mmCIF file of C-alpha atoms in Angstrom:
data_model
loop_
_atom_site.group_PDB
_atom_site.id
_atom_site.type_symbol
_atom_site.label_atom_id
_atom_site.label_comp_id
_atom_site.label_asym_id
_atom_site.label_seq_id
_atom_site.Cartn_x
_atom_site.Cartn_y
_atom_site.Cartn_z
ATOM 1 C CA MET A 1 -22.468 -28.339 -19.413
ATOM 2 C CA SER A 2 -20.941 -24.864 -19.765
ATOM 3 C CA VAL A 3 -17.959 -24.191 -17.532
ATOM 4 C CA VAL A 4 -16.502 -20.769 -16.778
ATOM 5 C CA VAL A 5 -13.052 -19.833 -15.516
ATOM 6 C CA ARG A 6 -11.504 -16.763 -13.932
ATOM 7 C CA ARG A 7 -8.800 -14.811 -15.720
ATOM 8 C CA THR A 8 -7.193 -11.432 -14.982
ATOM 9 C CA ASN A 9 -6.282 -8.333 -16.957
ATOM 10 C CA THR A 10 -3.556 -6.034 -15.631
ATOM 11 C CA PHE A 11 -3.216 -2.357 -16.481
ATOM 12 C CA ALA A 12 -0.954 0.554 -15.576
ATOM 13 C CA VAL A 13 -2.997 3.432 -14.177
ATOM 14 C CA ARG A 14 -1.976 7.089 -14.460
ATOM 15 C CA PRO A 15 -3.605 10.046 -12.693
ATOM 16 C CA LEU A 16 -4.279 12.953 -15.012
ATOM 17 C CA SER A 17 -2.865 15.602 -12.666
ATOM 18 C CA ALA A 18 -0.832 16.037 -9.477
ATOM 19 C CA GLN A 19 -4.069 16.731 -7.613
ATOM 20 C CA ASP A 20 -5.636 13.526 -8.932
ATOM 21 C CA GLU A 21 -2.563 11.578 -7.832
ATOM 22 C CA GLN A 22 -2.767 13.007 -4.317
ATOM 23 C CA LEU A 23 -6.469 12.164 -4.188
ATOM 24 C CA LEU A 24 -5.781 8.627 -5.337
ATOM 25 C CA ARG A 25 -3.030 8.194 -2.747
ATOM 26 C CA GLU A 26 -5.363 9.396 0.022
ATOM 27 C CA LEU A 27 -8.035 6.974 -1.164
ATOM 28 C CA LEU A 28 -5.692 3.975 -1.199
ATOM 29 C CA ASP A 29 -4.100 4.946 2.105
ATOM 30 C CA ALA A 30 -7.530 5.135 3.751
ATOM 31 C CA ALA A 31 -8.351 1.646 2.464
ATOM 32 C CA ALA A 32 -5.071 0.374 3.939
ATOM 33 C CA SER A 33 -5.878 2.097 7.227
ATOM 34 C CA LEU A 34 -9.300 0.431 7.304
ATOM 35 C CA TRP A 35 -7.697 -2.961 6.577
ATOM 36 C CA ASN A 36 -5.138 -2.478 9.347
ATOM 37 C CA GLU A 37 -7.648 -1.368 11.964
ATOM 38 C CA LEU A 38 -9.965 -4.270 11.207
ATOM 39 C CA THR A 39 -7.055 -6.708 11.096
ATOM 40 C CA TYR A 40 -5.753 -5.474 14.461
ATOM 41 C CA GLU A 41 -9.130 -5.915 16.150
ATOM 42 C CA ARG A 42 -9.627 -9.367 14.649
ATOM 43 C CA ARG A 43 -6.112 -10.480 15.612
ATOM 44 C CA GLN A 44 -6.719 -9.326 19.178
ATOM 45 C CA HIS A 45 -9.978 -11.277 19.302
ATOM 46 C CA PHE A 46 -8.294 -14.326 17.808
ATOM 47 C CA PHE A 47 -5.439 -14.393 20.275
ATOM 48 C CA ASP A 48 -7.898 -13.830 23.147
ATOM 49 C CA GLY A 49 -9.938 -16.818 21.987
ATOM 50 C CA GLU A 50 -12.905 -14.690 20.931
ATOM 51 C CA SER A 51 -14.866 -14.477 17.686
ATOM 52 C CA VAL A 52 -13.137 -12.460 14.998
ATOM 53 C CA TRP A 53 -16.441 -11.586 13.366
ATOM 54 C CA ASP A 54 -17.746 -9.308 16.105
ATOM 55 C CA THR A 55 -16.058 -5.999 15.265
ATOM 56 C CA ALA A 56 -16.685 -2.281 15.137
ATOM 57 C CA ASP A 57 -18.587 -0.786 12.168
ATOM 58 C CA TYR A 58 -15.615 0.275 10.040
ATOM 59 C CA ARG A 59 -17.766 0.869 6.983
ATOM 60 C CA THR A 60 -19.426 3.805 8.727
ATOM 61 C CA GLN A 61 -16.064 5.158 9.893
ATOM 62 C CA TYR A 62 -14.555 5.193 6.404
ATOM 63 C CA VAL A 63 -17.585 5.890 4.218
ATOM 64 C CA GLY A 64 -16.702 9.586 3.916
ATOM 65 C CA VAL A 65 -13.348 8.861 2.267
ATOM 66 C CA LEU A 66 -13.906 5.562 0.466
ATOM 67 C CA GLY A 67 -17.621 5.543 -0.168
ATOM 68 C CA SER A 68 -19.895 2.876 1.228
ATOM 69 C CA ALA A 69 -19.410 0.249 -1.475
ATOM 70 C CA THR A 70 -15.590 0.429 -1.497
ATOM 71 C CA ALA A 71 -15.348 0.349 2.295
ATOM 72 C CA GLN A 72 -17.557 -2.737 2.252
ATOM 73 C CA GLN A 73 -15.346 -4.388 -0.368
ATOM 74 C CA VAL A 74 -12.212 -3.926 1.745
ATOM 75 C CA ILE A 75 -14.042 -5.398 4.750
ATOM 76 C CA ARG A 76 -15.262 -8.308 2.620
ATOM 77 C CA LYS A 77 -11.741 -8.968 1.323
ATOM 78 C CA ASN A 78 -10.494 -8.998 4.894
ATOM 79 C CA SER A 79 -13.180 -11.480 5.881
ATOM 80 C CA GLU A 80 -12.190 -13.712 2.952
ATOM 81 C CA ALA A 81 -8.585 -13.669 4.172
ATOM 82 C CA TRP A 82 -9.683 -14.784 7.632
ATOM 83 C CA ARG A 83 -11.915 -17.534 6.253
ATOM 84 C CA SER A 84 -8.978 -18.798 4.174
ATOM 85 C CA PHE A 85 -6.821 -18.753 7.305
ATOM 86 C CA PHE A 86 -9.332 -20.813 9.290
ATOM 87 C CA ALA A 87 -9.749 -23.256 6.393
ATOM 88 C CA ALA A 88 -5.975 -23.747 6.218
ATOM 89 C CA GLN A 89 -5.884 -24.329 9.969
ATOM 90 C CA GLU A 90 -8.581 -26.969 9.746
ATOM 91 C CA ALA A 91 -6.595 -28.665 6.965
ATOM 92 C CA GLY A 92 -3.636 -28.925 9.318
ATOM 93 C CA GLU A 93 -1.477 -26.345 7.553
ATOM 94 C CA ASP A 94 1.054 -24.270 9.459
ATOM 95 C CA THR A 95 -0.189 -20.769 8.699
ATOM 96 C CA ALA A 96 -0.444 -17.358 10.346
ATOM 97 C CA PRO A 97 -3.419 -15.009 10.726
ATOM 98 C CA PRO A 98 -3.861 -12.281 8.092
ATOM 99 C CA GLY A 99 -1.302 -9.481 8.410
ATOM 100 C CA TYR A 100 -1.187 -5.755 7.932
ATOM 101 C CA TRP A 101 -0.772 -3.584 4.864
ATOM 102 C CA GLY A 102 2.340 -1.801 6.180
ATOM 103 C CA ASN A 103 1.978 0.721 8.995
ATOM 104 C CA GLU A 104 1.572 4.442 9.523
ATOM 105 C CA ASP A 105 5.178 5.123 10.602
ATOM 106 C CA GLU A 106 6.924 3.296 7.745
ATOM 107 C CA GLY A 107 4.204 3.751 5.175
ATOM 108 C CA ARG A 108 1.095 1.732 4.457
ATOM 109 C CA GLU A 109 0.725 -0.412 1.329
ATOM 110 C CA LEU A 110 -1.524 1.636 -0.927
ATOM 111 C CA ARG A 111 -4.291 -0.700 -2.065
ATOM 112 C CA THR A 112 -8.062 -0.975 -2.355
ATOM 113 C CA TYR A 113 -10.821 -3.099 -3.899
ATOM 114 C CA ILE A 114 -13.734 -1.762 -5.917
ATOM 115 C CA ARG A 115 -17.003 -3.617 -6.499
ATOM 116 C CA ASN A 116 -17.605 -4.759 -10.083
ATOM 117 C CA ASP A 117 -20.596 -2.468 -10.596
ATOM 118 C CA GLN A 118 -18.867 0.588 -9.104
ATOM 119 C CA TYR A 119 -16.123 1.196 -11.653
ATOM 120 C CA THR A 120 -16.032 1.846 -15.392
ATOM 121 C CA LEU A 121 -13.110 0.556 -17.432
ATOM 122 C CA GLU A 122 -12.947 1.427 -21.113
ATOM 123 C CA THR A 123 -10.015 0.461 -23.329
ATOM 124 C CA GLY A 124 -9.201 1.606 -26.820
ATOM 125 C CA GLU A 125 -7.862 4.788 -28.336
ATOM 126 C CA ARG A 126 -8.462 6.744 -25.120
ATOM 127 C CA SER A 127 -8.497 4.148 -22.344
ATOM 128 C CA ARG A 128 -9.814 5.258 -18.996
ATOM 129 C CA LEU A 129 -10.858 4.022 -15.578
ATOM 130 C CA GLU A 130 -13.432 5.769 -13.386
ATOM 131 C CA ILE A 131 -13.729 4.890 -9.693
ATOM 132 C CA PRO A 132 -15.937 6.121 -6.856
ATOM 133 C CA VAL A 133 -14.733 8.508 -4.165
ATOM 134 C CA GLY A 134 -16.226 9.251 -0.743
ATOM 135 C CA GLN A 135 -18.056 12.538 -0.329
ATOM 136 C CA ASP A 136 -15.469 13.955 2.104
ATOM 137 C CA LEU A 137 -12.734 13.553 -0.502
ATOM 138 C CA LYS A 138 -15.002 14.961 -3.199
ATOM 139 C CA ASP A 139 -15.548 18.084 -1.094
ATOM 140 C CA GLU A 140 -11.809 18.380 -0.360
ATOM 141 C CA TYR A 141 -10.799 18.119 -4.010
ATOM 142 C CA GLY A 142 -13.680 19.986 -5.591
ATOM 143 C CA LEU A 143 -15.524 17.057 -7.189
ATOM 144 C CA GLY A 144 -19.276 17.228 -7.735
ATOM 145 C CA TYR A 145 -21.755 14.947 -6.000
ATOM 146 C CA HIS A 146 -22.026 12.613 -9.002
ATOM 147 C CA ASP A 147 -18.374 12.888 -10.066
ATOM 148 C CA ARG A 148 -15.914 10.015 -9.972
ATOM 149 C CA LEU A 149 -12.121 10.003 -10.186
ATOM 150 C CA ARG A 150 -11.034 9.549 -13.808
ATOM 151 C CA LEU A 151 -7.670 7.875 -14.479
ATOM 152 C CA GLU A 152 -5.756 7.073 -17.648
ATOM 153 C CA VAL A 153 -5.171 3.391 -18.384
ATOM 154 C CA ALA A 154 -2.297 1.818 -20.326
ATOM 155 C CA GLY A 155 -2.429 -1.754 -21.579
ATOM 156 C CA ASP A 156 -4.768 -3.907 -23.628
ATOM 157 C CA PRO A 157 -7.115 -6.428 -22.012
ATOM 158 C CA LYS A 158 -6.118 -10.005 -22.725
ATOM 159 C CA TRP A 159 -9.472 -11.413 -21.609
ATOM 160 C CA GLU A 160 -13.034 -10.304 -22.185
ATOM 161 C CA GLY A 161 -15.946 -11.386 -20.069
ATOM 162 C CA GLU A 162 -17.966 -10.483 -17.009
ATOM 163 C CA GLN A 163 -15.859 -8.099 -14.910
ATOM 164 C CA GLY A 164 -15.160 -8.846 -11.267
ATOM 165 C CA ARG A 165 -13.977 -6.849 -8.269
ATOM 166 C CA LEU A 166 -11.154 -4.504 -9.269
ATOM 167 C CA GLU A 167 -7.920 -4.398 -7.270
ATOM 168 C CA LEU A 168 -6.121 -1.061 -7.437
ATOM 169 C CA TYR A 169 -2.671 -0.607 -5.869
ATOM 170 C CA TYR A 170 0.585 1.326 -5.973
ATOM 171 C CA ASP A 171 3.595 -0.627 -7.241
ATOM 172 C CA GLU A 172 6.439 0.852 -5.174
ATOM 173 C CA VAL A 173 9.154 -0.886 -7.200
ATOM 174 C CA ASP A 174 8.080 0.612 -10.536
ATOM 175 C CA ASP A 175 6.566 3.774 -9.032
ATOM 176 C CA THR A 176 3.330 3.005 -10.881
ATOM 177 C CA PHE A 177 -0.307 2.549 -9.986
ATOM 178 C CA ARG A 178 -1.773 -0.705 -11.286
ATOM 179 C CA ALA A 179 -5.217 -2.219 -11.676
ATOM 180 C CA ILE A 180 -5.984 -5.923 -11.699
ATOM 181 C CA GLN A 181 -9.348 -6.813 -13.221
ATOM 182 C CA PRO A 182 -10.686 -10.376 -12.828
ATOM 183 C CA VAL A 183 -13.020 -11.513 -15.602
ATOM 184 C CA THR A 184 -15.162 -14.616 -15.975
ATOM 185 C CA VAL A 185 -14.786 -16.293 -19.391
ATOM 186 C CA PRO A 186 -15.972 -19.553 -20.950
ATOM 187 C CA ASP A 187 -13.403 -22.330 -20.569
ATOM 188 C CA SER A 188 -13.291 -22.749 -24.349
ATOM 189 C CA ARG A 189 -11.552 -19.395 -24.771
ATOM 190 C CA ARG A 190 -7.817 -20.034 -24.457
ATOM 191 C CA ASP A 191 -8.330 -22.175 -21.379
ATOM 192 C CA SER A 192 -5.770 -24.717 -22.567
ATOM 193 C CA PRO A 193 -2.984 -24.795 -25.184
ATOM 194 C CA LEU A 194 -3.901 -25.624 -28.769
ATOM 195 C CA ALA A 195 -1.144 -28.272 -29.086
ATOM 196 C CA GLU A 196 0.709 -30.823 -26.989
ATOM 197 C CA GLU A 197 4.246 -29.447 -27.189
ATOM 198 C CA SER A 198 6.738 -29.577 -24.281
ATOM 199 C CA ALA A 199 9.290 -27.203 -22.760
ATOM 200 C CA ALA A 200 12.308 -27.719 -20.496
ATOM 201 C CA LEU A 201 13.430 -25.061 -17.991
ATOM 202 C CA ASP A 202 16.837 -24.658 -16.384
ATOM 203 C CA VAL A 203 16.697 -22.338 -13.359
ATOM 204 C CA GLY A 204 19.978 -20.649 -12.461
ATOM 205 C CA ALA A 205 21.591 -17.545 -10.972
ATOM 206 C CA ASN A 206 22.983 -15.135 -13.594
ATOM 207 C CA ASN A 207 20.525 -16.598 -16.059
ATOM 208 C CA LEU A 208 17.349 -16.891 -14.055
ATOM 209 C CA VAL A 209 15.621 -19.185 -16.535
ATOM 210 C CA ALA A 210 16.731 -20.819 -19.769
ATOM 211 C CA CYS A 211 13.930 -22.470 -21.732
ATOM 212 C CA THR A 212 13.862 -24.702 -24.801
ATOM 213 C CA THR A 213 10.675 -25.963 -26.423
ATOM 214 C CA THR A 214 10.032 -28.902 -28.720
ATOM 215 C CA THR A 215 9.016 -26.395 -31.382
ATOM 216 C CA GLY A 216 12.607 -25.165 -31.499
ATOM 217 C CA GLN A 217 12.088 -21.907 -29.614
ATOM 218 C CA GLN A 218 14.597 -20.804 -26.955
ATOM 219 C CA TYR A 219 14.036 -18.180 -24.279
ATOM 220 C CA LEU A 220 16.658 -16.734 -21.934
ATOM 221 C CA TYR A 221 15.922 -14.512 -18.955
ATOM 222 C CA GLU A 222 19.078 -12.889 -17.597
ATOM 223 C CA GLY A 223 19.350 -11.960 -13.917
ATOM 224 C CA ARG A 224 22.507 -9.840 -13.925
ATOM 225 C CA ASP A 225 20.718 -6.480 -13.703
ATOM 226 C CA LEU A 226 18.396 -7.764 -10.989
ATOM 227 C CA PHE A 227 21.273 -9.131 -8.941
ATOM 228 C CA ALA A 228 23.238 -5.901 -9.427
ATOM 229 C CA ARG A 229 20.340 -3.860 -8.023
ATOM 230 C CA PHE A 230 19.888 -6.384 -5.217
ATOM 231 C CA ARG A 231 23.586 -6.046 -4.348
ATOM 232 C CA GLU A 232 23.458 -2.227 -4.460
ATOM 233 C CA THR A 233 20.506 -2.156 -2.070
ATOM 234 C CA THR A 234 22.209 -4.664 0.242
ATOM 235 C CA GLU A 235 25.374 -2.527 0.329
ATOM 236 C CA GLU A 236 23.299 0.583 1.081
ATOM 237 C CA ILE A 237 21.577 -1.256 3.943
ATOM 238 C CA ALA A 238 24.980 -2.267 5.323
ATOM 239 C CA ARG A 239 26.237 1.341 5.032
ATOM 240 C CA LEU A 240 23.241 2.703 6.928
ATOM 241 C CA GLN A 241 23.556 0.013 9.582
ATOM 242 C CA SER A 242 27.185 0.984 10.144
ATOM 243 C CA LYS A 243 26.051 4.529 10.989
ATOM 244 C CA LEU A 244 23.496 3.476 13.613
ATOM 245 C CA ARG A 245 24.314 4.351 17.173
ATOM 246 C CA GLU A 246 25.380 1.519 19.463
ATOM 247 C CA GLY A 247 22.541 -0.768 20.464
ATOM 248 C CA ARG A 248 20.423 -0.035 17.401
ATOM 249 C CA TYR A 249 20.098 -2.517 14.574
ATOM 250 C CA SER A 250 17.616 -0.905 12.244
ATOM 251 C CA SER A 251 15.830 2.298 11.262
ATOM 252 C CA ARG A 252 12.801 3.373 9.265
ATOM 253 C CA ARG A 253 14.929 3.905 6.170
ATOM 254 C CA ILE A 254 16.630 0.508 6.511
ATOM 255 C CA ARG A 255 13.316 -1.297 6.933
ATOM 256 C CA ARG A 256 11.989 0.517 3.869
ATOM 257 C CA LEU A 257 15.005 -0.627 1.840
ATOM 258 C CA TYR A 258 14.494 -4.209 2.980
ATOM 259 C CA ARG A 259 10.855 -4.026 1.942
ATOM 260 C CA LYS A 260 11.696 -2.409 -1.410
ATOM 261 C CA ARG A 261 14.358 -5.041 -2.132
ATOM 262 C CA THR A 262 11.922 -7.873 -1.423
ATOM 263 C CA ARG A 263 9.151 -6.325 -3.520
ATOM 264 C CA ARG A 264 11.523 -5.710 -6.431
ATOM 265 C CA ARG A 265 12.584 -9.363 -6.373
ATOM 266 C CA ASP A 266 9.016 -10.647 -6.136
ATOM 267 C CA HIS A 267 7.865 -8.303 -8.894
ATOM 268 C CA ALA A 268 10.647 -9.488 -11.221
ATOM 269 C CA GLN A 269 9.841 -13.126 -10.539
ATOM 270 C CA ASP A 270 6.122 -12.610 -11.137
ATOM 271 C CA ALA A 271 6.759 -10.712 -14.385
ATOM 272 C CA LEU A 272 9.143 -13.437 -15.596
ATOM 273 C CA VAL A 273 6.692 -16.240 -14.929
ATOM 274 C CA ARG A 274 3.782 -14.365 -16.497
ATOM 275 C CA ASP A 275 5.762 -13.528 -19.643
ATOM 276 C CA LEU A 276 7.171 -17.052 -20.040
ATOM 277 C CA MET A 277 3.819 -18.778 -19.528
ATOM 278 C CA GLU A 278 2.173 -16.546 -22.143
ATOM 279 C CA ARG A 279 4.933 -17.339 -24.645
ATOM 280 C CA LEU A 280 4.743 -21.072 -23.951
ATOM 281 C CA TYR A 281 0.978 -21.048 -24.343
ATOM 282 C CA ASP A 282 1.331 -19.368 -27.730
ATOM 283 C CA GLU A 283 3.788 -22.121 -28.711
ATOM 284 C CA GLY A 284 1.199 -24.775 -27.784
ATOM 285 C CA VAL A 285 3.205 -26.024 -24.801
ATOM 286 C CA ALA A 286 1.144 -28.245 -22.532
ATOM 287 C CA THR A 287 3.938 -29.798 -20.415
ATOM 288 C CA VAL A 288 6.873 -28.095 -18.711
ATOM 289 C CA TYR A 289 9.890 -29.944 -17.288
ATOM 290 C CA VAL A 290 12.181 -28.234 -14.789
ATOM 291 C CA GLY A 291 15.801 -29.393 -14.578
ATOM 292 C CA ASP A 292 19.231 -29.303 -16.129
ATOM 293 C CA LEU A 293 18.842 -28.929 -19.903
ATOM 294 C CA THR A 294 22.137 -30.686 -20.541
#
C-alpha cells in the first residue's frame, strides 16, 4: 500500500517594488482583519453558550480585497482552529479558544492562506511566486482584471510533490516576508534516515545546544548573541517603563517590544531545531538523546 506524508518548503519572498510591498501588506492586513472579526464573533458565541458556526458572511465582506478563494481559505483555517480546540476539549486538555492575529492599535500579524490552485510558484534561475488579489486592490494599484501580484522568491525547495495551501506571512523579527508551502510526497522519499546512528544533545544557556553524533560529528549552537539582544530589549523595556506616568504600567511601544522579543526568541529556536534536524538526518541519525554529554 502506498503511503504519503506531508512536508513543507520555506521561502523568503520579496516584493519587486515599494508599491508591490504596500499592496502585499494591505492584502495580508485584510486577511488578519478577517480572521480577527470572525474570531471575535465566534468567541462571543462560545462564551454565550451558542454555536460558533453561525456567523456573518465574511467572505462577501472581504472578497474585494482578498478575492473569493483567499477569503474562503482564511475562514476555513479559522474553522480548523476551532475544530482543533473542541477536539482538545473533548480529550480533556486544558486549552483556550483560538486567539487573534494582533490588533488594529498595536498592529495586526500580517498573514494569509492561499488555496493550492490559486498560486503559481516557480523556482530556478528566476524564482517567482504569483498570488491572487481582490478586484478592489487591483483597481487601487493599477492591476488588470486577469493580473496577479508577482513576487520574487529566494530559496530552493527541499521537497517536490503535490502542492498544498500556501501560508504567506511577514516575519517581523527578520523584516522579511515568507512563504510556507506544504507538499505531499511518497513516504519513501527521505521519510526516514538512511542509517541507525545516534546523537546526544546537551541543552544549555550560553551554548544553546551542543551535539555529538556516533559518526564523530559535533555541532555547537551558541546563544550569546541571542541573549545579548534579549537583554538589550529587556533594558529598553525597563527604560520606557520608568518614563511612564504614575499609574501606568505599559504602552503601545512597550507591548510591541515584548512581542518582538518573544518572536525573536521563538524564531531562533525554530531555526535551530530545523537546521540541527536536517544535519542529523544527513548523518543518518535515527535516535536522539537529550542530557549531559559528560
